Short mmCIF file of C-alpha atoms in Angstrom, two decimals:
data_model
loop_
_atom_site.label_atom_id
_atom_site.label_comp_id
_atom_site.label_asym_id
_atom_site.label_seq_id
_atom_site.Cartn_x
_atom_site.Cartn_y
_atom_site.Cartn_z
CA UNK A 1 0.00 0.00 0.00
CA UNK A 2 1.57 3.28 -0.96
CA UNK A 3 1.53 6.81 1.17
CA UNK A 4 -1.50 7.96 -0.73
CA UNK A 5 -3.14 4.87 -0.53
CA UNK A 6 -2.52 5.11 3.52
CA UNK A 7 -3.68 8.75 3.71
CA UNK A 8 -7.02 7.74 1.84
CA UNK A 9 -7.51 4.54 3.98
CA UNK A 10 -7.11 6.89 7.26
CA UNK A 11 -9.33 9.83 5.41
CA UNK A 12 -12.11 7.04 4.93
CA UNK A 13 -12.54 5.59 8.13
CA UNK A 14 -12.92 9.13 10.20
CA UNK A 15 -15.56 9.93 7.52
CA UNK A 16 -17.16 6.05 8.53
CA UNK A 17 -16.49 6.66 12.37
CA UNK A 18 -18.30 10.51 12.08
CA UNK A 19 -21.44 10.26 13.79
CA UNK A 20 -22.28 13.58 12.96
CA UNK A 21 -20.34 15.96 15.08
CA UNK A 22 -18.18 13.91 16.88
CA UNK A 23 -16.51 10.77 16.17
CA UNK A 24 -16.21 6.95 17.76
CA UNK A 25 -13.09 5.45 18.13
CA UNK A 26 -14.03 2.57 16.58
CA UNK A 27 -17.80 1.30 15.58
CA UNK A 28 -17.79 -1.82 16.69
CA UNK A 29 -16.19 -1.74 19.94
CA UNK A 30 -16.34 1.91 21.06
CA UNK A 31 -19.37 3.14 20.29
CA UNK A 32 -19.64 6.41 21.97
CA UNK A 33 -17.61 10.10 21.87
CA UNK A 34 -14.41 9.60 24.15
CA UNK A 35 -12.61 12.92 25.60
CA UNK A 36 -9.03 12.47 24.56
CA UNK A 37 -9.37 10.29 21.36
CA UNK A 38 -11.78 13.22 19.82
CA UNK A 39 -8.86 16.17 20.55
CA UNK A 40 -6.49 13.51 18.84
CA UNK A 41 -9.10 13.05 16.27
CA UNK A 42 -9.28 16.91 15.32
CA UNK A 43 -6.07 16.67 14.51
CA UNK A 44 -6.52 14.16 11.21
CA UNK A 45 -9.78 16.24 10.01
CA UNK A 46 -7.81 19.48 10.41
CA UNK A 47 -5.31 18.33 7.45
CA UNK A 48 -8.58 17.74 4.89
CA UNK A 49 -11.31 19.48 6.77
CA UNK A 50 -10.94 22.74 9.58
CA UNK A 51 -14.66 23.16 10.29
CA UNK A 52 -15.18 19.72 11.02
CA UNK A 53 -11.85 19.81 12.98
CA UNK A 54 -13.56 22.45 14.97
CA UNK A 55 -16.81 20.91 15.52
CA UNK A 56 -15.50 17.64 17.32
CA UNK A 57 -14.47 19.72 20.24
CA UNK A 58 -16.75 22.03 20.20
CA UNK A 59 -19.13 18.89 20.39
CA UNK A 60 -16.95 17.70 23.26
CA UNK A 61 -17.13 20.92 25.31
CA UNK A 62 -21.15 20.55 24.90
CA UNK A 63 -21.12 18.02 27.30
CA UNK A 64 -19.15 20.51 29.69
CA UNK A 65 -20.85 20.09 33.18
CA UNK A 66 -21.33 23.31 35.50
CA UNK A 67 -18.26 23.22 37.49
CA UNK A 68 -15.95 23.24 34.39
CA UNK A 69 -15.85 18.95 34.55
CA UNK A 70 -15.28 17.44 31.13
CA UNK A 71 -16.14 13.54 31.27
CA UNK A 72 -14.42 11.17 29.31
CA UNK A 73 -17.31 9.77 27.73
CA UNK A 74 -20.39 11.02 26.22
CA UNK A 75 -23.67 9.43 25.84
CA UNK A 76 -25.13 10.89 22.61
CA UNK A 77 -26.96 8.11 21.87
CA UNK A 78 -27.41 4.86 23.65
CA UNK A 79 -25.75 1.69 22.44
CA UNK A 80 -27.72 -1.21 25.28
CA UNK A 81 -24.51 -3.51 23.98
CA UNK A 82 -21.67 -1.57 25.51
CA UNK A 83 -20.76 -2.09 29.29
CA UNK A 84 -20.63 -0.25 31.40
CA UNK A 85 -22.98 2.35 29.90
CA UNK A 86 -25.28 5.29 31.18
CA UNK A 87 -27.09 3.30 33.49
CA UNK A 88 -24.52 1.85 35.10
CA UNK A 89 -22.31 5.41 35.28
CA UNK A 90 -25.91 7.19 36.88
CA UNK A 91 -24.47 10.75 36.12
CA UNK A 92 -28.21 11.78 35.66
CA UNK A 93 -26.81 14.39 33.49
CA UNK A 94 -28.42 15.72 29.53
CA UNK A 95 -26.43 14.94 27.83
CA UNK A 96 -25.55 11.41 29.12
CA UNK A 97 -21.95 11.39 30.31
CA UNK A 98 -19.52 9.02 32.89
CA UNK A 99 -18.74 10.52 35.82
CA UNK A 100 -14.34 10.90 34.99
CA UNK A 101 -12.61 12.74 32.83
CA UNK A 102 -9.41 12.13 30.63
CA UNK A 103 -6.05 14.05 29.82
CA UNK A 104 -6.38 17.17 28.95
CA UNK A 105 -5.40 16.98 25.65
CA UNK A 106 -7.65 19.63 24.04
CA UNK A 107 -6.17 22.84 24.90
CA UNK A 108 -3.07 21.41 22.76
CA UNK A 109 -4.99 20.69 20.31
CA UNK A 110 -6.83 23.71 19.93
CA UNK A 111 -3.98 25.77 20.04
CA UNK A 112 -2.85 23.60 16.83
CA UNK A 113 -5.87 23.74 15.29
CA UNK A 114 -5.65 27.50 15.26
CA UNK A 115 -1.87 28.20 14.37
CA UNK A 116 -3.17 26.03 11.07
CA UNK A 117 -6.22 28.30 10.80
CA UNK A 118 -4.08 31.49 11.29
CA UNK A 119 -0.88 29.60 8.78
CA UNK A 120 -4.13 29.65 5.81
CA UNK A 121 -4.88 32.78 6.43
CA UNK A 122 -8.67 31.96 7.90
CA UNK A 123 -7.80 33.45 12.04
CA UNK A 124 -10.48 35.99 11.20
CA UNK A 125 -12.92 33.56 10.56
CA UNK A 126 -11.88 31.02 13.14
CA UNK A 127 -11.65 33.44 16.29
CA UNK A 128 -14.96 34.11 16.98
CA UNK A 129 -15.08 30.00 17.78
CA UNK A 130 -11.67 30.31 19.34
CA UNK A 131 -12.87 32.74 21.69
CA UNK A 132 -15.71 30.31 22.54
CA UNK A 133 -14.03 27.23 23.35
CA UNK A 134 -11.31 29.23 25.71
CA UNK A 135 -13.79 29.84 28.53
CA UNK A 136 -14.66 26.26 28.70
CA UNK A 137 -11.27 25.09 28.30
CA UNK A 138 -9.88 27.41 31.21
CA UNK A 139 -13.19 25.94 33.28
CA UNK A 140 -12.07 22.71 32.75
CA UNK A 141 -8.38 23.07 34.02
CA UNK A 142 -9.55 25.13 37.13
CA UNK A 143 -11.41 21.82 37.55
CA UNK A 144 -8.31 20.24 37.69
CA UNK A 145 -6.82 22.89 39.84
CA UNK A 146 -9.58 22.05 42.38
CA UNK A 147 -10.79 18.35 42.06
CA UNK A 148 -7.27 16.49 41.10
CA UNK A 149 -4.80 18.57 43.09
CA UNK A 150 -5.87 18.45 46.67
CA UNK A 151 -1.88 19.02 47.86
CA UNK A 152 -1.45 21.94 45.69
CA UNK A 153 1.56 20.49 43.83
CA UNK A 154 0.38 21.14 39.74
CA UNK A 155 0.19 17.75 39.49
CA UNK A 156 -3.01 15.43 38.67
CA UNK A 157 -4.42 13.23 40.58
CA UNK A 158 -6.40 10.49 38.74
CA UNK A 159 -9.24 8.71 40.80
CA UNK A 160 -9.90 5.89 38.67
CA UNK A 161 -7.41 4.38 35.88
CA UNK A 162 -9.90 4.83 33.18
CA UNK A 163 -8.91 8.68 33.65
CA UNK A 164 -5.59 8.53 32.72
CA UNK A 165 -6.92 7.03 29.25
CA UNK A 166 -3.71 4.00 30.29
CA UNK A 167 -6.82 1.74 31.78
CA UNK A 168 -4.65 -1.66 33.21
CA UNK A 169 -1.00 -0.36 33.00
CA UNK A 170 1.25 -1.85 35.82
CA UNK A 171 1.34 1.47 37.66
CA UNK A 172 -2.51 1.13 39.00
CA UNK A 173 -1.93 -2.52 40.45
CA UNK A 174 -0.47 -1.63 43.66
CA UNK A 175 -2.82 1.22 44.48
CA UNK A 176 -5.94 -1.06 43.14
CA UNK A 177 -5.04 -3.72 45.91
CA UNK A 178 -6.91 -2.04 48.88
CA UNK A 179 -10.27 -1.53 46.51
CA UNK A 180 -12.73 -3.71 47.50
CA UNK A 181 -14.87 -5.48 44.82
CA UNK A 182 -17.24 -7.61 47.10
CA UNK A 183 -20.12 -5.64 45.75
CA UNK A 184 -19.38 -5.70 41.95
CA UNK A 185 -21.92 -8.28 40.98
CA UNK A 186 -22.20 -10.08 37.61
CA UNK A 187 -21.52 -8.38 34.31
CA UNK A 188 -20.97 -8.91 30.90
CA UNK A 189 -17.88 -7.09 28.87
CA UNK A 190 -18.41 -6.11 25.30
CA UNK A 191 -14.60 -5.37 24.85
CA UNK A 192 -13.97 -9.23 25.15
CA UNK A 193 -16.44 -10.50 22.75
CA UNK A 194 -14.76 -8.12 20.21
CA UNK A 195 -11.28 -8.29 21.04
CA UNK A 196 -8.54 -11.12 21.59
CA UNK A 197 -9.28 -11.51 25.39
CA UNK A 198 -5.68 -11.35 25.80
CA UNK A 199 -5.27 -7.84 24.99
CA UNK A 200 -7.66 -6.75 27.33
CA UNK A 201 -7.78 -5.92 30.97
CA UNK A 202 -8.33 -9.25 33.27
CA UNK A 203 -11.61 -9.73 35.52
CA UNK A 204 -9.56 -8.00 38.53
CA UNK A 205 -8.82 -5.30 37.05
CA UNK A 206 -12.03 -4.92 35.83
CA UNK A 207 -13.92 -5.36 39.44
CA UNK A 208 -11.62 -2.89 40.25
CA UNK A 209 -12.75 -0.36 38.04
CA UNK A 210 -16.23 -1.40 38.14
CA UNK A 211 -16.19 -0.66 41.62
CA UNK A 212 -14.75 2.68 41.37
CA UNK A 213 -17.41 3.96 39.39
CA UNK A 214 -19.92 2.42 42.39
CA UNK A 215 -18.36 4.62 44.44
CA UNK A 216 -18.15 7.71 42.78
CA UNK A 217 -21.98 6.98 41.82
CA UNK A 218 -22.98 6.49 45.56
CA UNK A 219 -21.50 9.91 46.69
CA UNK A 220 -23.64 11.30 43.35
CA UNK A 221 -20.23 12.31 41.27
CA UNK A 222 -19.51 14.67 44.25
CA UNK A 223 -16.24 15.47 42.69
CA UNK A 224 -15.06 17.10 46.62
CA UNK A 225 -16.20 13.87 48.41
CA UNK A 226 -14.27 11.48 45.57
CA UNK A 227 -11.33 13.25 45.79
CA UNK A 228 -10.78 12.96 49.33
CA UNK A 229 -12.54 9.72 49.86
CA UNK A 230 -11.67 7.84 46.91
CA UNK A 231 -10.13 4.65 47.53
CA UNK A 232 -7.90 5.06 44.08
CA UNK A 233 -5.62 7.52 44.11
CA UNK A 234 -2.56 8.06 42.59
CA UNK A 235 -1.13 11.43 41.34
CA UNK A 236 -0.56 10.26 37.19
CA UNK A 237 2.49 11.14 35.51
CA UNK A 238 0.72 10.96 32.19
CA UNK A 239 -2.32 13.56 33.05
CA UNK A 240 0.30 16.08 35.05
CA UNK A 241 2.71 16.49 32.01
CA UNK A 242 -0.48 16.45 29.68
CA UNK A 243 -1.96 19.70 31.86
CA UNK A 244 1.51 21.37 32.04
CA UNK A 245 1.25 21.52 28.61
CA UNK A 246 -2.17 22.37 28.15
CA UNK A 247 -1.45 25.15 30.79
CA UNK A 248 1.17 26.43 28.41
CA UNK A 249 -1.18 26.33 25.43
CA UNK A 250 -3.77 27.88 26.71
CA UNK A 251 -1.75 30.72 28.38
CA UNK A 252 -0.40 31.39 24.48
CA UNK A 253 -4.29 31.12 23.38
CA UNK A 254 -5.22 33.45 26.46
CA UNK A 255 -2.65 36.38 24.87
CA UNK A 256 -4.22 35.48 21.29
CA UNK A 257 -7.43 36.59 23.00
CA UNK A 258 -6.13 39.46 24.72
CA UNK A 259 -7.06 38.06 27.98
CA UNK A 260 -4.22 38.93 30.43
CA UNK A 261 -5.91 38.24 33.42
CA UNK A 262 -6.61 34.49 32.21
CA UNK A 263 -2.71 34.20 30.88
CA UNK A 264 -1.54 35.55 34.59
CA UNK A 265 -3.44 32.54 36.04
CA UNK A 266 -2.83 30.05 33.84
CA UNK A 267 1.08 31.26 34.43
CA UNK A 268 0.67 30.82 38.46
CA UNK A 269 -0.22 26.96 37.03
CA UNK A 270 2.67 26.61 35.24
CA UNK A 271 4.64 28.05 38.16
CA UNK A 272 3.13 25.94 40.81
CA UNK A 273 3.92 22.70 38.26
CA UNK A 274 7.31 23.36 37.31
CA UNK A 275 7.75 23.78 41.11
CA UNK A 276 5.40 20.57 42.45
CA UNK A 277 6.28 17.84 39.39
CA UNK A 278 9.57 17.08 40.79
CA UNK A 279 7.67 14.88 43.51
CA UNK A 280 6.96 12.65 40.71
CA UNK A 281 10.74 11.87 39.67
CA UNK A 282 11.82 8.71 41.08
CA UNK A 283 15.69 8.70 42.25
CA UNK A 284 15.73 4.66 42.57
CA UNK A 285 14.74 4.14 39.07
CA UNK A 286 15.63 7.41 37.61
CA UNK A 287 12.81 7.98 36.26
CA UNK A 288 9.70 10.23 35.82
CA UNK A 289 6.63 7.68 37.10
CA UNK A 290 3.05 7.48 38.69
CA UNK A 291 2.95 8.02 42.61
CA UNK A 292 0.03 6.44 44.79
CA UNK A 293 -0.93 9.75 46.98
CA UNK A 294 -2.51 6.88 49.57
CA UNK A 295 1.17 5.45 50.52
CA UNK A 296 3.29 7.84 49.18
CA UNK A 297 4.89 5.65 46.87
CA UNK A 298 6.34 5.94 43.48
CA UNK A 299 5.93 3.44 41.12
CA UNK A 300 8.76 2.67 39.76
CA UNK A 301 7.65 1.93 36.49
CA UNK A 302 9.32 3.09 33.50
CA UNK A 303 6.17 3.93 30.75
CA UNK A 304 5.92 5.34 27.51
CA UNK A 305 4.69 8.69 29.67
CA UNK A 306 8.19 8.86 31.37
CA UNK A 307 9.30 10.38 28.47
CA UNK A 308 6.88 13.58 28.61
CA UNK A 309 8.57 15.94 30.29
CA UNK A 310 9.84 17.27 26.95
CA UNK A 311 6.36 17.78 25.57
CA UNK A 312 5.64 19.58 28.77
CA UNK A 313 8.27 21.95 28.52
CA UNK A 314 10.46 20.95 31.83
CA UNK A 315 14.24 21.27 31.07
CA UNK A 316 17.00 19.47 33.86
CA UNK A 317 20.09 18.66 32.81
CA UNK A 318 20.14 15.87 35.44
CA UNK A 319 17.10 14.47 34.93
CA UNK A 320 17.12 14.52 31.07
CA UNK A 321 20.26 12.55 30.72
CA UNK A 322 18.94 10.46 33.01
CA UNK A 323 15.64 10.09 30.81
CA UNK A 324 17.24 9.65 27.32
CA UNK A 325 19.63 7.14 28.94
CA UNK A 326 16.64 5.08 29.69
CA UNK A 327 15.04 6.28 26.21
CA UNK A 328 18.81 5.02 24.21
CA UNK A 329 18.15 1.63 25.88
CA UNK A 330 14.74 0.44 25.26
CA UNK A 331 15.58 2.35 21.77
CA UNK A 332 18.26 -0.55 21.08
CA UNK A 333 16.13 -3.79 22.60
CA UNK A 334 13.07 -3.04 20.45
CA UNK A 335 12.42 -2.22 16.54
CA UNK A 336 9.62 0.06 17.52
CA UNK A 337 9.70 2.88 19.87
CA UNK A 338 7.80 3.56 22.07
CA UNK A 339 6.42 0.38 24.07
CA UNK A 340 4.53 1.57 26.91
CA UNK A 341 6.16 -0.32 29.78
CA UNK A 342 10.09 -1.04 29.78
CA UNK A 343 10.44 -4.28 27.72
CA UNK A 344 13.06 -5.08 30.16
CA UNK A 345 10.16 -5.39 33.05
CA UNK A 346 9.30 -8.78 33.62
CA UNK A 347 5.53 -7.78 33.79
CA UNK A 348 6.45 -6.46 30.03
CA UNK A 349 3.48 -8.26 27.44
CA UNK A 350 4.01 -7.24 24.23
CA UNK A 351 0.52 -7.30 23.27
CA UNK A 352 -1.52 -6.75 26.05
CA UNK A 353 -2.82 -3.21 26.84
CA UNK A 354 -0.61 -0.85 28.20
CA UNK A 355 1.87 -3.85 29.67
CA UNK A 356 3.75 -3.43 25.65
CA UNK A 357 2.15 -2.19 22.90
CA UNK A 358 3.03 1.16 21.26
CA UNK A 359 0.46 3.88 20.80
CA UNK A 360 0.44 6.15 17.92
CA UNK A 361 -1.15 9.38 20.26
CA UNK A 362 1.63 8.57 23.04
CA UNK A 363 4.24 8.30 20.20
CA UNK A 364 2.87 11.77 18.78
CA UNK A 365 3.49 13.85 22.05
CA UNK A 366 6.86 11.67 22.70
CA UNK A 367 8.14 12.51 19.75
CA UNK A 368 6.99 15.99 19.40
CA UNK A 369 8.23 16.75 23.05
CA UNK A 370 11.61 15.79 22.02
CA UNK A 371 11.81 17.93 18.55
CA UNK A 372 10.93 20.77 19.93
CA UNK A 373 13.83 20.34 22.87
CA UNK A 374 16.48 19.76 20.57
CA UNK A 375 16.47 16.15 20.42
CA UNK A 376 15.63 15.73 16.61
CA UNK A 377 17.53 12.49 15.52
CA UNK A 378 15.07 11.14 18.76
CA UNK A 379 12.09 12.08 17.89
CA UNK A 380 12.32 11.35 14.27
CA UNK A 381 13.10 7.78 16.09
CA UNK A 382 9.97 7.67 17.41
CA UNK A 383 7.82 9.29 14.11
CA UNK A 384 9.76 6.99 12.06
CA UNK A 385 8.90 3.81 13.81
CA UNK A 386 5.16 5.04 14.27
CA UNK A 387 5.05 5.63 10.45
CA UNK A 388 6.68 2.14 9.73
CA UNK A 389 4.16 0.20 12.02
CA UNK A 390 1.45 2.16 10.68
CA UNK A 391 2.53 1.92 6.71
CA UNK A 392 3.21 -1.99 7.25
CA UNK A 393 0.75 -3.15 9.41
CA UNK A 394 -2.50 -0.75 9.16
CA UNK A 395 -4.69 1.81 11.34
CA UNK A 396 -5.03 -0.63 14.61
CA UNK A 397 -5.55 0.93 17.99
CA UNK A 398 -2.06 0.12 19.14
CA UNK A 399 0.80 -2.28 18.16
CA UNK A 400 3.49 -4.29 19.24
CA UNK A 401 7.14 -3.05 19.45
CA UNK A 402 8.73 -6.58 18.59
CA UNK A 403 6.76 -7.29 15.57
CA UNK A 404 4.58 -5.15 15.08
CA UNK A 405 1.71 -6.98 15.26
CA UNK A 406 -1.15 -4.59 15.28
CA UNK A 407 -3.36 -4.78 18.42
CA UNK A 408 -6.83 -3.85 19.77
CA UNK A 409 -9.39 -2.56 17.66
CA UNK A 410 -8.84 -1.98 13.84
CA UNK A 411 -9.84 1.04 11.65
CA UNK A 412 -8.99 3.41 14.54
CA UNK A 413 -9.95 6.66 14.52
CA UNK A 414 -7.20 8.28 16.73
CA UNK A 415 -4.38 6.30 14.69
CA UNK A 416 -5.80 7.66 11.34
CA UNK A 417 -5.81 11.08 12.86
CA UNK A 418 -2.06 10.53 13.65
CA UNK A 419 -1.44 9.53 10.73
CA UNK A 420 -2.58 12.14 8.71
CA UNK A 421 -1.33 14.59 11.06
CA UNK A 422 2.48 13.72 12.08
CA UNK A 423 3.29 10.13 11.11
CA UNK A 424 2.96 10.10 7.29
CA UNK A 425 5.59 12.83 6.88
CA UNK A 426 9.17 12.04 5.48
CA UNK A 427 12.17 12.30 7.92
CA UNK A 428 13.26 15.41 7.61
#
């Protein structure tokens, strides 16, 4: 299959997963809009079609609640085959939504979507919706601010694994012991009648999160109560370099707008992160890694999202020699960059989620972070071997970094999108 075959393959299936306003990851397994795969989405219509780029998040945002919370699914219409689905989340919210969110991707992306609008010349016509979506956006990371940072460090605390959008990786299984799944009851997955069962989360892990959203139901989404209460949780390393970023992209949007008051906050963010995020490097590993706010205790886990601290704009000498050391490695004892756990772990599973395979959206930021610090013969590492598994193997929702078998769902939205947007492009 050539490039331009590729680029009308990925083209075609966000037009087939459009559901008129917002798109599905995938029709037959994900049948609903999902937070951070529709920011990543944007991206692919932006390089054929800006309105539509536009709409997807403006769709999102619709679903805003009143205290700036952006869930990480919504319920447009109802689909009685997926699990667990609006009655089981009981938001009791119009529209339908879960009761989580997702990283905070979207400011990013919005702030892309607009440098394209302003590089074609259409800013005029695009900055009346720009100046729409900011409010919401800047509502939705004060919601941060006040429901996932209760120790005031800029980083994110995620109550439930499903909100990091890295649902079983090895960093949650510690922290997930004490949660007690005595009440889960009897259920039937739709993920596993679809998928190769093992790719996908096992039963415990599943009780686990199953209970979770019990008890964020029984407190009625009382974000205050679940953040203190909560037995889950674990300040993410993932979500806090995803927010430092969007923090950073929104401030630039914020001076686009003229809003100085809105830039001078989001800056005190940025301040309090840059000073706070160091609690989440881990000496004994050397690493940047999840950290269970329960115990106190890092994970230890090297992940795909140890390597974000580039794409969030943090710069230690230390630290990043430390980080590319670890980045040079796995680099040399896998064809494909970048698995997300440490092939040299022993829990490493080359296929299973998040224990192995490589994700095209993780990829993009990895490899974006690192181009824009300076490390270009990295990053084009890690755009190269996204391109390759993509070009060889097909759209799939992830893939493995031995052989590049592709895994999860097929004729994926988000992997089109990155496709079209970052992957396809020569080495430069």
């Amino acid at each position: 299959m050539t490039i331009n075959d590729r680029d009308e393959e990925a083209r075609a299936i966000l037009r087939a997963n459009d559901r008129g306003g917002y798109t599905v990851p995938n029709g037959r397994v994900y049948p609903f809009q999902w937070n951070w795969d529709s920011a990543f989405v944007a991206l692919g219509f932006d390089t054929f079609d800006r309105n539509r780029a536009w709409q997807e998040l403006e769709t999102l945002l619709g679903a805003q609640w009143e205290n700036g919370f952006l869930p990480h699914i919504v319920f447009w219409q109802d689909d009685p085959g997926y699990f667990p689905g609006p009655a089981v989340w009981g938001t009791g919210r119009t529209p339908v939504t879960s009761g989580i969110t997702q990283p905070p991707v979207a400011a990013t992306v919005v702030r892309k979507l607009w440098d394209s609008a302003e590089a074609a010349g259409d800013g005029g016509a695009y900055r009346p919706r720009l100046a729409a979506l900011f409010p919401k956006l800047l509502a939705w990371h004060r919601w941060f601010r006040d429901f996932r940072d209760p120790e005031q460090r800029g980083v994110v605390v995620a109550m439930h694994p499903w909100e990091t959008g890295r649902d079983n990786s090895p960093e949650w299984d510690a922290p997930g012991e004490p949660i007690d799944i005595s009440n889960v009851g009897d259920y039937v997955r739709r993920d596993t009648s679809h998928l190769d069962a093992k790719m996908r989360p096992t039963k415990l892990e599943y009780d686990r999160y199953l209970a979770l959203v019990q008890f964020g139901r029984a407190t009625g989404w009382d974000h205050g109560r679940i953040s203190r209460k909560n037995p889950f949780r674990v300040a993410d390393i993932g979500m806090s370099m995803i927010l430092l970023r969007a923090n950073r992209d929104l401030a630039v949007l914020a001076r686009v707008l003229g809003d100085e008051s809105a830039a001078a906050e989001l800056d005190d963010l940025i301040e309090r992160a840059e000073r706070g995020i160091s609690w989440l490097w881990d000496d004994k590993t050397g690493t940047w890694c999840s950290r269970d706010l329960v115990t106190g205790r890092h994970s230890g886990f090297i992940t795909s999202t140890s390597f974000l601290s580039f794409y969030a704009g943090l710069a230690d000498p230390a630290r990043d020699a430390a980080t590319l050391a670890h980045f040079d490695r796995i680099g040399a004892s896998v064809p494909y960059l970048m698995p997300s756990l440490d092939p040299a772990d022993p829990g490493f599973q080359m296929i299973r989620y998040w224990r192995g395979p490589v994700w095209a959206v993780v990829n993009y930021m990895i490899g974006t972070g690192l181009t824009e610090a300076g490390e270009t013969d990295r990053g084009e590492r890690v755009r190269g071997d996204t391109r390759t598994l993509i070009e060889r193997n097909g759209l799939y929702e992830a893939f493995s970094p031995v052989d590049g078998t592709g895994s999860g769902g097929d004729d994926f939205s988000w992997t089109s999108a990155i496709w079209l947007a970052w992957a396809r492009q020569p080495r430069s």
